[in-house]
CSV table of C-alpha atoms in Angstrom, one decimal:
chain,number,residue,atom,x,y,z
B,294,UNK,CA,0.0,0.0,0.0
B,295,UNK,CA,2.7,2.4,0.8
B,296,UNK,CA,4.3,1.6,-2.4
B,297,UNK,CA,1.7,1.7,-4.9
B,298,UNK,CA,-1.2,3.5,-3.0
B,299,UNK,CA,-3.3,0.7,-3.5
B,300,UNK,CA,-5.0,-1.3,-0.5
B,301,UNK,CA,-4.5,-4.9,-0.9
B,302,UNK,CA,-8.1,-6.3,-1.3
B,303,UNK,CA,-7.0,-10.1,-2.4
B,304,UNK,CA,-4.9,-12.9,-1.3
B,305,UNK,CA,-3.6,-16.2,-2.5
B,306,UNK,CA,-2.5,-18.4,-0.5
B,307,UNK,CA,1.3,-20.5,-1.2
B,308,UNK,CA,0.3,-23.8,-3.1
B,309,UNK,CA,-3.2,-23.5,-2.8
B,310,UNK,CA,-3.1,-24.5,0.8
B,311,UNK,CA,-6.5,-22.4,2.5
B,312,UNK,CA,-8.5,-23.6,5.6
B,313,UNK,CA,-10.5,-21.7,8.1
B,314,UNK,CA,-7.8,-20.0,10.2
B,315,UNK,CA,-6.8,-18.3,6.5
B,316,UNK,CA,-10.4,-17.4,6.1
B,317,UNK,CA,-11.0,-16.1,9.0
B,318,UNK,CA,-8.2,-14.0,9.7
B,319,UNK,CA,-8.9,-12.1,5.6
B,320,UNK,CA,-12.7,-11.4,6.8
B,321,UNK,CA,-11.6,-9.7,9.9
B,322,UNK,CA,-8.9,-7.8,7.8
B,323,UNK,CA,-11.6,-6.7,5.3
B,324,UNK,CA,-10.0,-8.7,2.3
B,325,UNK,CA,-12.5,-8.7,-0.5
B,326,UNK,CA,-11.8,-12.2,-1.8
B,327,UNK,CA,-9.7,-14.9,-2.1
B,328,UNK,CA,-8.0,-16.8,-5.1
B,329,UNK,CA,-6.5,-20.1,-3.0
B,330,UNK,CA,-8.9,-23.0,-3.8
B,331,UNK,CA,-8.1,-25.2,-6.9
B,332,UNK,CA,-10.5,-27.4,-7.7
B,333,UNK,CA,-8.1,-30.0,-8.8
B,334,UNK,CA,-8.6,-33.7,-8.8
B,335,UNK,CA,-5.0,-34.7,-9.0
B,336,UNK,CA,-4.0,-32.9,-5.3
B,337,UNK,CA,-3.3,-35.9,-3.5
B,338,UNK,CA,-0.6,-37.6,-6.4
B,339,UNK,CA,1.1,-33.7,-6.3
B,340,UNK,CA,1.6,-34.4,-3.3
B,341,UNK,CA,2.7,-37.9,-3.4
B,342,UNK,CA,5.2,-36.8,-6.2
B,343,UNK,CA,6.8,-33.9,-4.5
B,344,UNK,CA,7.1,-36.4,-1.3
B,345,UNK,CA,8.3,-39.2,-2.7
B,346,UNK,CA,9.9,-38.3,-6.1
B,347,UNK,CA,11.3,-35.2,-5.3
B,348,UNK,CA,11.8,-35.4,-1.6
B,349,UNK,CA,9.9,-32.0,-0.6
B,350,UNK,CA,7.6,-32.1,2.2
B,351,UNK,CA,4.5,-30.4,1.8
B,352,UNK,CA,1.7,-29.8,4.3
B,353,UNK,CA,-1.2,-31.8,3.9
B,354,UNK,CA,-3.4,-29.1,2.9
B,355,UNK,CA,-1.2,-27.8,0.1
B,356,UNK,CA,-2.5,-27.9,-3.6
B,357,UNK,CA,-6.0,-28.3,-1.8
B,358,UNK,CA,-7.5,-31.5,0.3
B,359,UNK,CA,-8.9,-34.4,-1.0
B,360,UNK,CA,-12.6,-32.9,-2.0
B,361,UNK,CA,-11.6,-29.9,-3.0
B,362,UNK,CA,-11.7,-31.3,-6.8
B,363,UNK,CA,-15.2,-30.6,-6.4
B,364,UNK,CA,-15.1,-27.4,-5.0
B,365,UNK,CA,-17.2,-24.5,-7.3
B,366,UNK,CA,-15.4,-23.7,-10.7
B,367,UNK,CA,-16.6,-20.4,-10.9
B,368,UNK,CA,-16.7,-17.5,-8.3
B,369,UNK,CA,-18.1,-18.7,-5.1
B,370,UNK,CA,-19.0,-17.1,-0.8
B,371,UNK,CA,-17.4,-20.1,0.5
B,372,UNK,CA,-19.0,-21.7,3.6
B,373,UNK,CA,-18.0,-21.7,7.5
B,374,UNK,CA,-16.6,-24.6,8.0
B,375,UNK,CA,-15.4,-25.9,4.6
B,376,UNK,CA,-13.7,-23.6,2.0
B,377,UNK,CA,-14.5,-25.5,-0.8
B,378,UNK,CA,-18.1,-25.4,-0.8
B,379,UNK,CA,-20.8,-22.3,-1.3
B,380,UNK,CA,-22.0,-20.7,2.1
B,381,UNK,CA,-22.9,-17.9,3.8
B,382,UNK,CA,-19.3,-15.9,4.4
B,383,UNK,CA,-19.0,-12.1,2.8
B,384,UNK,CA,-15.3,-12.6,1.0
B,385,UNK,CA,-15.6,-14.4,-2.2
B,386,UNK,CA,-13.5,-17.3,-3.2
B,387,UNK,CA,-12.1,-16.5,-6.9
B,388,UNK,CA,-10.8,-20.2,-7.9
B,389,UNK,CA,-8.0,-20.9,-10.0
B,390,UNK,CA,-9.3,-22.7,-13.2
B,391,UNK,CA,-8.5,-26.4,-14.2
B,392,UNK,CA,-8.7,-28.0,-17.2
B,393,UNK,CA,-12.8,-28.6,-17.7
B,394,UNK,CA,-14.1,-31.6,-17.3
B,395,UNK,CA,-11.2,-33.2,-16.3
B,396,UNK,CA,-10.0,-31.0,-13.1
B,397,UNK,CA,-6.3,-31.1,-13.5
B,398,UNK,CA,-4.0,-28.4,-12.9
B,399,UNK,CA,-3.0,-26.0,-16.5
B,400,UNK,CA,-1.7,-23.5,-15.0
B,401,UNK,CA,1.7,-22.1,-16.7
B,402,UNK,CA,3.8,-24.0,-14.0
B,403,UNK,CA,2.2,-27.2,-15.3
B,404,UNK,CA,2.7,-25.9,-18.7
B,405,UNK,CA,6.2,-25.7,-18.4
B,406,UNK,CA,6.5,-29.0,-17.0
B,407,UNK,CA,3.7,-31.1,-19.2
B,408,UNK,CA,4.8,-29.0,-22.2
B,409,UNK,CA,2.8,-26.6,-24.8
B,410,UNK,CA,0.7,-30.4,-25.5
B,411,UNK,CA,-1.1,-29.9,-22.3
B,412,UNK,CA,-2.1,-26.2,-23.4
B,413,UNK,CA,-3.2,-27.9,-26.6
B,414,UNK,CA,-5.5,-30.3,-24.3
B,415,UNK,CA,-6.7,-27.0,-22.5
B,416,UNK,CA,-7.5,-25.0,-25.6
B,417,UNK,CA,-9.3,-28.3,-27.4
B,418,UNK,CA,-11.4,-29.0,-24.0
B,419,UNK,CA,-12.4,-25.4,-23.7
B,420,UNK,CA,-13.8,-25.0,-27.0
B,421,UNK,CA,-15.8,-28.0,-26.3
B,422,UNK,CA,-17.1,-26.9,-23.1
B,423,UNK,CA,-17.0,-23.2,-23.6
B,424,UNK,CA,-16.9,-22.1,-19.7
B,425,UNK,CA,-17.1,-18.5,-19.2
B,426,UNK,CA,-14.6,-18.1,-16.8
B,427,UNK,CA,-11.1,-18.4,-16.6
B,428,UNK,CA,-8.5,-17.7,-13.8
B,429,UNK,CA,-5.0,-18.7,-15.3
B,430,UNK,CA,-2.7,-18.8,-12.7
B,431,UNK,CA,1.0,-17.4,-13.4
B,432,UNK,CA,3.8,-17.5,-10.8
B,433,UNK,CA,6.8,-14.9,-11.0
B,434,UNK,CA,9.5,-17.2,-11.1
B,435,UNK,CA,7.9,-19.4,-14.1
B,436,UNK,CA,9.4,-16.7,-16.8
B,437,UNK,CA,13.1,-16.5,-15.3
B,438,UNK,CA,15.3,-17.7,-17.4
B,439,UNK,CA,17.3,-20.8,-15.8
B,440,UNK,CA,20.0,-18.9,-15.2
B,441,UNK,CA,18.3,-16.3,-13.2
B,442,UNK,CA,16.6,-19.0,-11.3
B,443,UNK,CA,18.0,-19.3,-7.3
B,444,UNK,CA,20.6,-22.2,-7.4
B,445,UNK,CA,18.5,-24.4,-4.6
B,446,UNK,CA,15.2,-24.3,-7.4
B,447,UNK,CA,17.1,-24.9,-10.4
B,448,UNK,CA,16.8,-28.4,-9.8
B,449,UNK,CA,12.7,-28.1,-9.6
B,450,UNK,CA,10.5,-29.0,-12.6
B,451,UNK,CA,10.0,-26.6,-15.5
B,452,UNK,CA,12.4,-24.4,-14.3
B,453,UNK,CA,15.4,-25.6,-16.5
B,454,UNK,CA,13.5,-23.9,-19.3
B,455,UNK,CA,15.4,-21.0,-21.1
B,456,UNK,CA,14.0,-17.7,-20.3
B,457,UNK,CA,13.2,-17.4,-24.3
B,458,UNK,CA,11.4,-20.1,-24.8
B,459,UNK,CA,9.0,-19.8,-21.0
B,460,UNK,CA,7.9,-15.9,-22.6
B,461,UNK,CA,7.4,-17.1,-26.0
B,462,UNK,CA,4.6,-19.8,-24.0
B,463,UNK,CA,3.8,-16.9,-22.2
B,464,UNK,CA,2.3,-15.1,-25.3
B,465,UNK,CA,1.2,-17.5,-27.1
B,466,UNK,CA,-0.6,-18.5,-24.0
B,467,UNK,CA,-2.1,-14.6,-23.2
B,468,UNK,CA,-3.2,-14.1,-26.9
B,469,UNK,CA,-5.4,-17.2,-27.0
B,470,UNK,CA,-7.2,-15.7,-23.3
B,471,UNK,CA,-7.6,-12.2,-24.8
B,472,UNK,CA,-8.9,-14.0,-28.2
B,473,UNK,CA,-11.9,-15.7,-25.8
B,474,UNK,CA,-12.1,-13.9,-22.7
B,475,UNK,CA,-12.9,-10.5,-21.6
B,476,UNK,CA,-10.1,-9.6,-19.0
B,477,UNK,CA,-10.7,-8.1,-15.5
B,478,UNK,CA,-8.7,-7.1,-12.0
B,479,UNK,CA,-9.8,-9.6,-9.4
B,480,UNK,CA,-11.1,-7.3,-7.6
B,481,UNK,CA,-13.0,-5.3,-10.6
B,482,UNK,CA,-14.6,-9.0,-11.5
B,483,UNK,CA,-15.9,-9.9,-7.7
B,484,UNK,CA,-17.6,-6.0,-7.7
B,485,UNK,CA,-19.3,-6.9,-11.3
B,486,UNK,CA,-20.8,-10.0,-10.1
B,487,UNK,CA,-22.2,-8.6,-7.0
B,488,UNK,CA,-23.4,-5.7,-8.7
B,489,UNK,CA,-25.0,-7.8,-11.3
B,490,UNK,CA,-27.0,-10.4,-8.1
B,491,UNK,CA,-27.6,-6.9,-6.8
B,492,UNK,CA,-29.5,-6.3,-9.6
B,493,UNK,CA,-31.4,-10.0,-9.8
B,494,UNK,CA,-29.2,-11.5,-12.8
B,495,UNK,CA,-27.3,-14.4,-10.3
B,496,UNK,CA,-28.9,-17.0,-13.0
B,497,UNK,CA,-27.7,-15.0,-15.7
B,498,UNK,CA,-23.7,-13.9,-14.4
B,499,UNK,CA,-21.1,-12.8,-16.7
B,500,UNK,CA,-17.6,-13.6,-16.3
């Protein structure tokens, strides 16, 4: 805020790992919304993988528990009690997209790991389905170029990537989104759906 002048109205948590006391300490702080819950079906072999494979412990909530694969796909009030279900609490839960139908992770860190065939999977399964809403999560450190990457994370999947070839995905991936979707803040999207239930359209919400 000092920075840029700008309250912080949103949070995300590390690795999609969100439970009540997270919830409950962003309503008493005012937050807006949240953007933690990923309604991905593959959390538990993540977690395996980074356990086993790559020998990183994780918490047990991180990349979501075991239901949260069937947690809403589209902006959500979450419920007391259980995150990844609709209730009654003020801040809304903006969920990062996975791939329809299926309910696997495409975010770009998954892109840079799966490979630009995975986006090809995304772009062919959304033009089946047509959702209407798309969060597409990027992380920071998924566009450094390897050699910029921090030594200790080099070793970490999709990172080995030249710089080059991770912002090249990075376009092609942004001109397809522009090409379908309108694009919003967070923050300016959360205020458009509320105005538009404000105004009796809930059956009828654009994205």
């Amino acid at each position: 805020k000092e920075l840029l002048g700008v309250a912080m109205a949103g949070f995300k948590s590390p690795a999609y790992g969100v439970g009540e006391a997270v919830m409950n300490t962003l309503e008493k702080l005012g937050y807006a919304y949240d953007s933690s819950v990923c309604p991905n079906a593959a959390a538990p072999l993540i977690r395996w993988i980074q356990r086993i494979w790559l020998r990183y412990e994780r918490g047990r909530a991180e990349f979501g528990r075991f239901h949260s694969a069937a947690a809403p796909s589209v902006p959500y009030h979450p419920a007391a009690g259980d995150v990844y279900s609709r209730g009654g609490r003020a801040i809304w839960e903006v969920p990062v997209s996975t791939l329809p139908l299926l309910r696997l992770p495409f975010h770009f860190s998954f892109l840079n790991v799966l490979g630009m065939g995975w986006f090809a999977l995304a772009r062919g399964l959304h033009a089946l389905c047509r959702p209407r809403y798309l969060n597409f999560a990027f992380h920071a450190i998924d566009i450094l170029d390897a050699a910029t990457v921090p030594e200790p994370l080099r070793w970490r999947p999709g990172l080995a990537i030249p710089g080059a070839d991770k912002l090249k995905r990075a376009a092609a991936i942004l001109r397809w989104i522009r090409s379908r979707y309108q694009t919003h803040t967070t923050l300016g999207l959360v205020e458009k759906i509320a105005r538009q239930r404000e105004l009796g359209l809930g059956a009828q919400l654009q994205f």
